[in-house]
CSV table of C-alpha atoms (C1' of nucleotides) in Angstrom, one decimal:
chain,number,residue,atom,x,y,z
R,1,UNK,CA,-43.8,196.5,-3.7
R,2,UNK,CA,-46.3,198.4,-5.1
R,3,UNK,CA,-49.0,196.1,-4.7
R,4,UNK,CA,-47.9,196.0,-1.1
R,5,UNK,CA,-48.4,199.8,-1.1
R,6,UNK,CA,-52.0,199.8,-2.8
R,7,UNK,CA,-52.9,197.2,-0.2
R,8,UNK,CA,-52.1,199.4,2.5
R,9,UNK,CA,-53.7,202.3,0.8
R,10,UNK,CA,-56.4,200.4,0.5
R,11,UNK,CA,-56.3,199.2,3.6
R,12,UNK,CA,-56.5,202.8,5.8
R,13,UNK,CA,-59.7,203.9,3.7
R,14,UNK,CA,-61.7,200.1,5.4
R,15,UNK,CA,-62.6,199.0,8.5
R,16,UNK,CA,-63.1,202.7,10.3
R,17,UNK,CA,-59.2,202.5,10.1
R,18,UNK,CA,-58.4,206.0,10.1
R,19,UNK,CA,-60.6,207.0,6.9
R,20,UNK,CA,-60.2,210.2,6.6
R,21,UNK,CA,-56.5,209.7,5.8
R,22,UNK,CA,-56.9,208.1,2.5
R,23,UNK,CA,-53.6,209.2,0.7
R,24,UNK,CA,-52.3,211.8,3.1
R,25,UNK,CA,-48.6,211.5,3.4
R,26,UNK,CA,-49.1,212.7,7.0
R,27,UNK,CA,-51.2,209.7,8.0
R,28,UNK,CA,-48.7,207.5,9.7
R,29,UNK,CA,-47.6,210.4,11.7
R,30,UNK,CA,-51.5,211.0,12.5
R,31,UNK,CA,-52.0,207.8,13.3
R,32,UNK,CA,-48.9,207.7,15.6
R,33,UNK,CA,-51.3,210.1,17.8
R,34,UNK,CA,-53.7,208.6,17.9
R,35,UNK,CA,-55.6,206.0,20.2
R,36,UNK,CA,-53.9,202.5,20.9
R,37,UNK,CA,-55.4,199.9,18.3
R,38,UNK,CA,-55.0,201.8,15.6
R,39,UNK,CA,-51.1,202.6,16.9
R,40,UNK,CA,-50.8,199.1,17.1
R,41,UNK,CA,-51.8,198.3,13.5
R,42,UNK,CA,-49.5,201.3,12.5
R,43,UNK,CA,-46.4,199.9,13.9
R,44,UNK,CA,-47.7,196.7,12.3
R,45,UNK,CA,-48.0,198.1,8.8
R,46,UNK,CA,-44.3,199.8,9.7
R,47,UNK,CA,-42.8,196.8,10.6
R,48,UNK,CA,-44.7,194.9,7.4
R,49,UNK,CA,-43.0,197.6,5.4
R,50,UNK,CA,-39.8,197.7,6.5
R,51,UNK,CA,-39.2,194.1,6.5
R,52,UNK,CA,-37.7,194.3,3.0
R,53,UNK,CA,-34.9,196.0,4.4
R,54,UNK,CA,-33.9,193.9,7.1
R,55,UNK,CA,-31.6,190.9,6.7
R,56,UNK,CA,-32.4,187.6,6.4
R,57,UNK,CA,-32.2,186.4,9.8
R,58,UNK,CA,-34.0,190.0,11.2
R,59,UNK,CA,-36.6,189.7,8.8
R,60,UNK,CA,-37.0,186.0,9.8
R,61,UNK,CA,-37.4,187.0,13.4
R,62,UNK,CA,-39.7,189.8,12.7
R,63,UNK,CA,-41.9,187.4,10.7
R,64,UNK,CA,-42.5,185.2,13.3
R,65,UNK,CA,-43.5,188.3,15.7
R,66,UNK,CA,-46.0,189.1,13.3
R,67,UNK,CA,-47.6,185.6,13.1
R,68,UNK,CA,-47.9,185.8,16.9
R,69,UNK,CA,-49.0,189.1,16.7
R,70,UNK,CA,-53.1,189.4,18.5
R,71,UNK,CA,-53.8,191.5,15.8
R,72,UNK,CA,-52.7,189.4,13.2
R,73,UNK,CA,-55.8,187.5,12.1
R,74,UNK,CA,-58.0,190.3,11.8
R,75,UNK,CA,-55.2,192.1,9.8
R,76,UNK,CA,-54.8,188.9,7.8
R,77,UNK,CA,-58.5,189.3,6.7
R,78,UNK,CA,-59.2,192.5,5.8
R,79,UNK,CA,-55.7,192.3,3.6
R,80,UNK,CA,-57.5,189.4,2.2
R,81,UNK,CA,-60.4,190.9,1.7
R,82,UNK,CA,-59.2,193.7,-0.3
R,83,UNK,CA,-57.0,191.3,-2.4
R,84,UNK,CA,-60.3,189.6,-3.9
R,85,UNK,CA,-61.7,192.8,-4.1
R,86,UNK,CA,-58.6,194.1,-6.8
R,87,UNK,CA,-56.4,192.1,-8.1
R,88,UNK,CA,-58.5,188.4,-8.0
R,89,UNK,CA,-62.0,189.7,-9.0
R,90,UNK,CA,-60.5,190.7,-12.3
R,91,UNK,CA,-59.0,187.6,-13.5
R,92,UNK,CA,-61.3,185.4,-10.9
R,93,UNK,CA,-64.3,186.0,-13.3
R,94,UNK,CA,-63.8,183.2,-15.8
R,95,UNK,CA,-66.7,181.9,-15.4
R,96,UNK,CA,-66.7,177.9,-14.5
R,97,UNK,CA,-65.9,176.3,-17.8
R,98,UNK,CA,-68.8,174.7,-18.7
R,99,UNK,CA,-67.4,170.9,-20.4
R,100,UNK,CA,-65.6,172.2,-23.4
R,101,UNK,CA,-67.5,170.5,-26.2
R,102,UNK,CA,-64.0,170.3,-28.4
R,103,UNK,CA,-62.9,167.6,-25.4
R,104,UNK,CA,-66.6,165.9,-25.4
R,105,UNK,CA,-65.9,165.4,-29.3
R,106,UNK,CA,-62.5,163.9,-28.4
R,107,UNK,CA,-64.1,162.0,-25.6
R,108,UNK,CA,-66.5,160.4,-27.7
R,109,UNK,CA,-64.3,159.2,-30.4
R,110,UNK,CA,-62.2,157.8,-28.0
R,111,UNK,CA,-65.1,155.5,-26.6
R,112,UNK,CA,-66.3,154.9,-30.2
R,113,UNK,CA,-62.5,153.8,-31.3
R,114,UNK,CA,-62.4,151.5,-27.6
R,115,UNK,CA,-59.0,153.6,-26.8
R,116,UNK,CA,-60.6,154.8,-23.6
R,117,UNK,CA,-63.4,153.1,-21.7
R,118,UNK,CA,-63.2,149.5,-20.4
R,119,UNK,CA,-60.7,147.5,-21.4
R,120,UNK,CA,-62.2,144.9,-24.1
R,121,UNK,CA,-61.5,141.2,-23.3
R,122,UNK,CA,-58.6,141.6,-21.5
R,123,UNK,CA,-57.0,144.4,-23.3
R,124,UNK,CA,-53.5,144.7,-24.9
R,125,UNK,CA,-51.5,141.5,-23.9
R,126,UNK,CA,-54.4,139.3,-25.0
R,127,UNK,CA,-54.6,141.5,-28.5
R,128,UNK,CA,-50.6,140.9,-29.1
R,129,UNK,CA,-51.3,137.2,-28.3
R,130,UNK,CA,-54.0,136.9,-30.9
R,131,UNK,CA,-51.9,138.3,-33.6
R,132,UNK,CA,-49.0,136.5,-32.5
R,133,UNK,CA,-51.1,133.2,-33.0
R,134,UNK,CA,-53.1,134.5,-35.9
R,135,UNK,CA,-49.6,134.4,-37.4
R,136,UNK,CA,-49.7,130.5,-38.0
R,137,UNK,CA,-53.2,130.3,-39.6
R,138,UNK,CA,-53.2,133.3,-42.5
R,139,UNK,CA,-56.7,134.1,-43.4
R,140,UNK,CA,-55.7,137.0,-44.9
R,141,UNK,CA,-58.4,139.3,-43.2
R,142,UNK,CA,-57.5,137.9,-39.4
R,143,UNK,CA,-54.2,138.9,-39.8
R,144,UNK,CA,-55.6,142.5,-41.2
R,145,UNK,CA,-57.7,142.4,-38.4
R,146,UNK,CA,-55.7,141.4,-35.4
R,147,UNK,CA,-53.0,143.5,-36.6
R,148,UNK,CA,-54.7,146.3,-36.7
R,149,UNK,CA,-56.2,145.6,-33.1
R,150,UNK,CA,-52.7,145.0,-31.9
R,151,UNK,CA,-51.7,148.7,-32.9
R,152,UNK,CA,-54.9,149.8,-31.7
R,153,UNK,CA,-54.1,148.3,-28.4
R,154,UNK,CA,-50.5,150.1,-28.4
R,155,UNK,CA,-52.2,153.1,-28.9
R,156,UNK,CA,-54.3,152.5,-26.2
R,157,UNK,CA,-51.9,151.8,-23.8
R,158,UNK,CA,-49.3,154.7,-25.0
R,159,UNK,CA,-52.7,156.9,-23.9
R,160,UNK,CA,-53.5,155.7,-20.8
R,161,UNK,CA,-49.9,155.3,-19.3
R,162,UNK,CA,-49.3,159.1,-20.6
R,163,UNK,CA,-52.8,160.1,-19.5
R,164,UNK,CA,-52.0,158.5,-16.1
R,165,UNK,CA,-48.6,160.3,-15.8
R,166,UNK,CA,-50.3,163.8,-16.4
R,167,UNK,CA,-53.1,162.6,-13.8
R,168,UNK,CA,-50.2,162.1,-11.5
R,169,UNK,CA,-48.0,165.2,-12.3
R,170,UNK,CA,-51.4,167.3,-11.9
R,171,UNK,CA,-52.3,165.7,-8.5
R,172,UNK,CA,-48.4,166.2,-7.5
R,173,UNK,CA,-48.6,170.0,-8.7
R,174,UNK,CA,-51.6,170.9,-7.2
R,175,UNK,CA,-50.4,169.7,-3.9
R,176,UNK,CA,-47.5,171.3,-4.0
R,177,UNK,CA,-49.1,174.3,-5.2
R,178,UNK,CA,-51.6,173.8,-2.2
R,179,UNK,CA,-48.9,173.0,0.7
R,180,UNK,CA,-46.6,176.2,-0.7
R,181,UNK,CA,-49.8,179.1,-0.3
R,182,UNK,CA,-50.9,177.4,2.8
R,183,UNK,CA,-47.5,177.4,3.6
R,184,UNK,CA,-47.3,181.3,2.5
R,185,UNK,CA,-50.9,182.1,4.0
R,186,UNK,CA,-49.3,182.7,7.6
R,187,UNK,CA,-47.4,185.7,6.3
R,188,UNK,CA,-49.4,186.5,3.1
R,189,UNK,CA,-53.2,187.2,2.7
R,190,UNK,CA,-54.4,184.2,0.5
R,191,UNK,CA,-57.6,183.3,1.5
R,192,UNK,CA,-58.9,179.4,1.5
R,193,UNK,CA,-60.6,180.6,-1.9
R,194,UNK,CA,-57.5,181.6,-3.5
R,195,UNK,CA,-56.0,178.9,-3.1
R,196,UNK,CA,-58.8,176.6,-4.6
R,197,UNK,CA,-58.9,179.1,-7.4
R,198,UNK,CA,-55.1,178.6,-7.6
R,199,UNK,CA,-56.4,174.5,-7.8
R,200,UNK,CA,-58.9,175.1,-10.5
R,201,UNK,CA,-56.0,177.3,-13.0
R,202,UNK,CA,-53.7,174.5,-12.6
R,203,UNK,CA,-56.7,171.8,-13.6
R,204,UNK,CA,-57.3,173.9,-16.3
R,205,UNK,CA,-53.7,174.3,-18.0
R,206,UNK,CA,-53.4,170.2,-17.3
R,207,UNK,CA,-56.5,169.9,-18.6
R,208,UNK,CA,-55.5,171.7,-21.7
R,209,UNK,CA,-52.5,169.2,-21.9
R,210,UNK,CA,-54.7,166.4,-21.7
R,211,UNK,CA,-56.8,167.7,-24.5
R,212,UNK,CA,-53.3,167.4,-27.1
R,213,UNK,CA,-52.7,163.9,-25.5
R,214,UNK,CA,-56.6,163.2,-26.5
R,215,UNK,CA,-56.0,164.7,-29.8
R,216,UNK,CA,-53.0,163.0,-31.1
R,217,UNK,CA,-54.4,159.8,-30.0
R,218,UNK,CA,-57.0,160.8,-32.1
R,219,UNK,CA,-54.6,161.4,-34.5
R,220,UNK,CA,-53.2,158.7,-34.5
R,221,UNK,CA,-56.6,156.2,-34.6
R,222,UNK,CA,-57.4,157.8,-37.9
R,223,UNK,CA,-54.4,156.9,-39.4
R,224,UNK,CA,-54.5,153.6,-38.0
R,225,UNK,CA,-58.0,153.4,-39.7
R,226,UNK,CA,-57.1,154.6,-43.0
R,227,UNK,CA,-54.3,152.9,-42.8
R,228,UNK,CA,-55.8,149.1,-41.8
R,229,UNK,CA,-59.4,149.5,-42.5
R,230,UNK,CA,-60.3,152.3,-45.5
R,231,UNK,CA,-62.4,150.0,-47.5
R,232,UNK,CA,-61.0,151.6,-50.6
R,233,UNK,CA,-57.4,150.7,-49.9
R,234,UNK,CA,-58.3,147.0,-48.8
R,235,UNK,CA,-61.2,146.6,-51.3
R,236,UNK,CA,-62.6,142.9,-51.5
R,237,UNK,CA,-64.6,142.4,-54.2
R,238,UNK,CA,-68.3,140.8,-53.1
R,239,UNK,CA,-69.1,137.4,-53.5
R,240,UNK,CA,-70.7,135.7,-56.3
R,241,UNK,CA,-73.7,135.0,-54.6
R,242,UNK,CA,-74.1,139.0,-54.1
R,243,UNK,CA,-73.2,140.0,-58.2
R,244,UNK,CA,-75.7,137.7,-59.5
R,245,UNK,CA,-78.5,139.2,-56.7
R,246,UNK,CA,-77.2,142.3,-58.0
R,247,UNK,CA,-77.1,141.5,-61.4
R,248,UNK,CA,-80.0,139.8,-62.0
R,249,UNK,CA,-81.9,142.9,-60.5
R,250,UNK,CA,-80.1,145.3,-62.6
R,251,UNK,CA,-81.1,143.1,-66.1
R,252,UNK,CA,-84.6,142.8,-64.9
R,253,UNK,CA,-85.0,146.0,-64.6
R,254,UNK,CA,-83.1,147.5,-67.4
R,255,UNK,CA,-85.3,150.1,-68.6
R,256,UNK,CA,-84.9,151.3,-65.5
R,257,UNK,CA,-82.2,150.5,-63.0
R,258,UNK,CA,-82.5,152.6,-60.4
R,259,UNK,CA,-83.7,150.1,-57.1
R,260,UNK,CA,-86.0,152.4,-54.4
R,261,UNK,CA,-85.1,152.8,-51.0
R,262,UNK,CA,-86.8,150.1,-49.7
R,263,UNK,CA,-85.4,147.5,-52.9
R,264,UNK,CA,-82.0,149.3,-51.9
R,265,UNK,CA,-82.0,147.4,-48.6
R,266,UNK,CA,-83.8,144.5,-49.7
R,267,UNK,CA,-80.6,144.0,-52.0
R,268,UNK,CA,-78.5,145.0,-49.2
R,269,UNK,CA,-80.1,142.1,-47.0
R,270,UNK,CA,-79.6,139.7,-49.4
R,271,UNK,CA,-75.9,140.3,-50.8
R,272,UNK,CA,-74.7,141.3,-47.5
R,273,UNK,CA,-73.6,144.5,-47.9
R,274,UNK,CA,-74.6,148.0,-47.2
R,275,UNK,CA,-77.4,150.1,-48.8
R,276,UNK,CA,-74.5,152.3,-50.0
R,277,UNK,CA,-72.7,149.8,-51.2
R,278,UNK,CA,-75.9,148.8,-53.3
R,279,UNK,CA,-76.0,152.4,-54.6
R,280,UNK,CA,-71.9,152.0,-55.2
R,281,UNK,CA,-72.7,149.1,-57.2
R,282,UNK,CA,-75.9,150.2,-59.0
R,283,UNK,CA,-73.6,153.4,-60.0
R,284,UNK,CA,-71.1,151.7,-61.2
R,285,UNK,CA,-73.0,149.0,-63.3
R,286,UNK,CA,-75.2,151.9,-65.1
R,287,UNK,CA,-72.5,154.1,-66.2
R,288,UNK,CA,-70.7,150.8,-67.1
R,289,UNK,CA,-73.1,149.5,-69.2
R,290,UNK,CA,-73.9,152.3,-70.7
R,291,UNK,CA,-70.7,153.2,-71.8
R,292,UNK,CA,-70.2,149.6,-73.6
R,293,UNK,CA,-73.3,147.8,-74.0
R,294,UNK,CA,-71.4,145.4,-76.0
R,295,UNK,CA,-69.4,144.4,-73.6
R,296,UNK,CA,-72.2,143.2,-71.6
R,297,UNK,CA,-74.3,141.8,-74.2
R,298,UNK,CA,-73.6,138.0,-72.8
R,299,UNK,CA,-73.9,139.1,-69.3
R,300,UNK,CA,-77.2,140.7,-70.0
R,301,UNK,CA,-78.2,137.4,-72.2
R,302,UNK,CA,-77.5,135.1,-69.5
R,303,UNK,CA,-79.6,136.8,-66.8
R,304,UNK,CA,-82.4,137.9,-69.4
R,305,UNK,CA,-82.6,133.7,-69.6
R,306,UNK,CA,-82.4,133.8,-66.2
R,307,UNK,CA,-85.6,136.0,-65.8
R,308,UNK,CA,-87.3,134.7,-67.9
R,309,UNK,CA,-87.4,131.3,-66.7
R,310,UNK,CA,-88.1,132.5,-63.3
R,311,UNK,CA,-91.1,134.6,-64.4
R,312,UNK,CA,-92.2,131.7,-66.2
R,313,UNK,CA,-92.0,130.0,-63.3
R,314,UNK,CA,-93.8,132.5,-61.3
R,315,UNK,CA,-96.2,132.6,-64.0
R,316,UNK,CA,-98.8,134.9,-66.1
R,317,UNK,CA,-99.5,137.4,-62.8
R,318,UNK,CA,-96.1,138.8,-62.5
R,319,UNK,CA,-95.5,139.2,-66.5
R,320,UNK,CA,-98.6,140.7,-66.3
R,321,UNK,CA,-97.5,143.1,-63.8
R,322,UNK,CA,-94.5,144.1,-65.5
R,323,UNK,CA,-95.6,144.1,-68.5
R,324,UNK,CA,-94.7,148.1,-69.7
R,325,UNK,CA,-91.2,147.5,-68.4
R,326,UNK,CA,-90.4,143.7,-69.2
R,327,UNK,CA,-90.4,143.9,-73.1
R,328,UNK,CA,-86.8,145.2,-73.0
R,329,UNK,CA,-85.4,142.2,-71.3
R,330,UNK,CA,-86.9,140.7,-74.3
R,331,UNK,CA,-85.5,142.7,-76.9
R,332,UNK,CA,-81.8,142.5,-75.1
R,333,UNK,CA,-82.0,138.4,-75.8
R,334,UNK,CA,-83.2,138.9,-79.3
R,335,UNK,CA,-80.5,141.0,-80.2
R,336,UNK,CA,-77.6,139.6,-77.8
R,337,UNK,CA,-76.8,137.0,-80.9
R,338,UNK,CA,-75.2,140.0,-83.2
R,339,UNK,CA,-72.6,142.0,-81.8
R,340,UNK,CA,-71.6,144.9,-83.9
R,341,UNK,CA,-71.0,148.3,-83.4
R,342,UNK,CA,-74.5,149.7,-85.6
R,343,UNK,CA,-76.5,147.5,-83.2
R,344,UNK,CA,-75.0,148.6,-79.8
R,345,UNK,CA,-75.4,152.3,-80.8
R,346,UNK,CA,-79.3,151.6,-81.4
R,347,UNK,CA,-79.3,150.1,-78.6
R,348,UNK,CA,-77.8,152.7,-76.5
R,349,UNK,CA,-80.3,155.3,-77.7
R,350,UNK,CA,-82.7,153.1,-76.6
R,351,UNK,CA,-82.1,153.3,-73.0
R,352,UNK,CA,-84.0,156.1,-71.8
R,353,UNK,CA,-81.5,156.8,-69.1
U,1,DC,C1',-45.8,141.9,-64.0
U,2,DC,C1',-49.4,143.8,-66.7
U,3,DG,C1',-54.0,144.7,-68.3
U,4,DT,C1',-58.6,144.5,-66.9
U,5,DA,C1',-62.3,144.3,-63.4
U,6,DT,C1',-64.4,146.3,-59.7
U,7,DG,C1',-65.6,148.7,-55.4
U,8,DA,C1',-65.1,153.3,-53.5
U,9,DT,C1',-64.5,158.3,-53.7
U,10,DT,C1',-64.7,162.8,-55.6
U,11,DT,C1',-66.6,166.3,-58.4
U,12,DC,C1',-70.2,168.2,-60.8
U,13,DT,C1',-75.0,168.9,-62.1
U,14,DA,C1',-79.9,169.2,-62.4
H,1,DT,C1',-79.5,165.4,-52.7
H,2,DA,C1',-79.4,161.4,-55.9
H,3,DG,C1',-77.2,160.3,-59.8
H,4,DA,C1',-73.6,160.9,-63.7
H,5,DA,C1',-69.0,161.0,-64.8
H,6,DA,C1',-64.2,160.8,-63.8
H,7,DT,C1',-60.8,159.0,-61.1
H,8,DC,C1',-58.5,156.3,-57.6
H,9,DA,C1',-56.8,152.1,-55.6
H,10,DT,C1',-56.9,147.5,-55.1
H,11,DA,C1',-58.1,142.6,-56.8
H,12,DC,C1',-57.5,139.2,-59.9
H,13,DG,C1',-56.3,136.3,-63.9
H,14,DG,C1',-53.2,135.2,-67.5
DNA sequence: CCGTATGATTTCTA
DNA sequence: TAGAAATCATACGG
């Protein structure tokens, strides 16, 4: 009621309406005197006001006088005029949300992960299947691996059947939303605009729903991950092919192990593995060695041999090349024949890393 | 099953 | 920020 009341207020100081009445408990009296339009919207605003009163059925009736009333559309606008000048210019000024960049971050991991986006080769059933039939023939890693695309997939469809149910309820709300203030626009002032911002409120809130869906699912992608795929849980050691690359590096360069970039992915290339994984390994290996030289005397032997016929192979230029850093690859195989403790304390205070 | 090996991660430092 | 050191978690062989 009292918005009703500030409306009308508002409404006898626009339009040349009887202005200089503004807040004159008199004025409806005055106006009553006066000449025949504004008598007419008078009685109007008196019938609009007494309405509450009335019963059902009289209010009913009155209603539908009003709608057919000749004055009604022009009353109809300037009430909704004033409306978006109060109450909807305060709230209506949220500016139009530009795309929320939490939801882009969601978005995108969703793509990357292949839980939204086009369906990959025929989607979930065909995922299921393959780890149904990767159930006969256990390489260990396929049935990792279709497993884990087989929850994946579940995911997946768990997000886009709720997804689509939110899609639906939003589409449902908003037209129901839409048909009621149409509905209510014959005997209330809500403007065309209203009602779309009405639209654009309830897009946001289902919006904001959608966002939780998204996140959960992301939720729940990362624990899939860590769950199926965290290297460090499900940790293969690397082939031999890839040590002895590794290894024979590390020994022919033992005074100092510490590959460059570019040797990083060199190594990388030729193991198979990542240039992190190269610097994993290189990590490893150093603080290894260091810690018990002893230990990897024969290792160090072996590969020293190793070297050493290669470089012979590759003959006097390379030696030749390497010559400040090769001696120790020499000294290692003089000394890997004795074993004690004395020696592998010298040695270790020879490494100058 | 247990002890060791090993790749990855975390924490700290220069 | 790369590397050292400590630690974690799994792989693997006896």
């Amino acid at each position: 009621m009292d918005d009703q009341t500030r409306m009308m207020t508002g409404l006898t100081g626009l339009g040349g309406l009887a202005q200089g009445d503004v807040g004159d408990p008199d004025s409806v009296r005055k106006q009553q005197s006066l000449g025949q339009p504004q008598q007419d919207i008078g009685d109007i605003l008196q019938q609009i006001m007494a309405i509450t009163d009335e019963s059902l059925d009289e209010a009913q009736a009155r209603k539908h006088a009003l709608n057919c009333h000749r004055m009604k559309p022009a009353l109809f606008n300037v009430l909704c005029e004033i409306k978006e000048k109060t109450v909807l210019s305060i709230r209506g000024v949220q500016e139009e949300d530009p795309p929320d960049p939490q939801i882009m971050r969601l978005d995108n991991m969703l793509l990357a992960e292949g839980v939204s986006g086009p369906e990959k080769g025929g989607g979930s059933a065909a995922a299921a299947a393959a780890a149904a039939a990767a159930g006969g023939s256990p390489t260990d890693s396929s049935i990792e691996h279709s497993d884990y695309r087989a929850k994946l997939a579940q995911i997946r469809q768990i997000y886009h059947s709720e997804l689509e149910k939110y899609e639906q309820a939003c589409s449902e709300f908003t037209n129901h939303v839409m048909n009621l203030l149409r509905e209510q626009s014959r005997t209330r002032p809500i403007s065309p605009k209203e009602i779309e911002r009405m639209v654009a409120i309830i897009h946001r809130k289902f919006s904001s729903i959608q966002m939780q869906l998204k996140q959960s699912t992301c939720e729940a992608v990362m624990i899939l991950r860590s769950r199926f795929l965290d290297a460090r849980r499900k940790r293969r050691n690397f082939n031999k092919q890839a040590t002895e690359v590794l290894n024979e590096y590390f020994y022919s360069h033992l005074s100092n192990p510490y590959p460059s970039e570019e040797a990083k992915e060199e190594l990388a290339k030729k193991c198979g593995i990542t240039v992190s994984q190269v610097s994993n390994w290189f990590g490893n290996k150093r603080i290894r060695y260091k810690k018990n030289i002893g230990k990897f005397q024969e290792e160090a032997n072996l590969y020293a041999v190793k070297t050493a016929v290669d470089a012979a192979n590759v003959s006097a230029q390379a030696s030749q090349a390497n010559s400040p850093a090769t001696p120790n690859s020499g000294t290692l195989s003089c000394q890997a024949s004795e074993t004690d403790l004395q020696i592998e304390r010298n040695n270790s205070s020879q490494l100058s890393w």
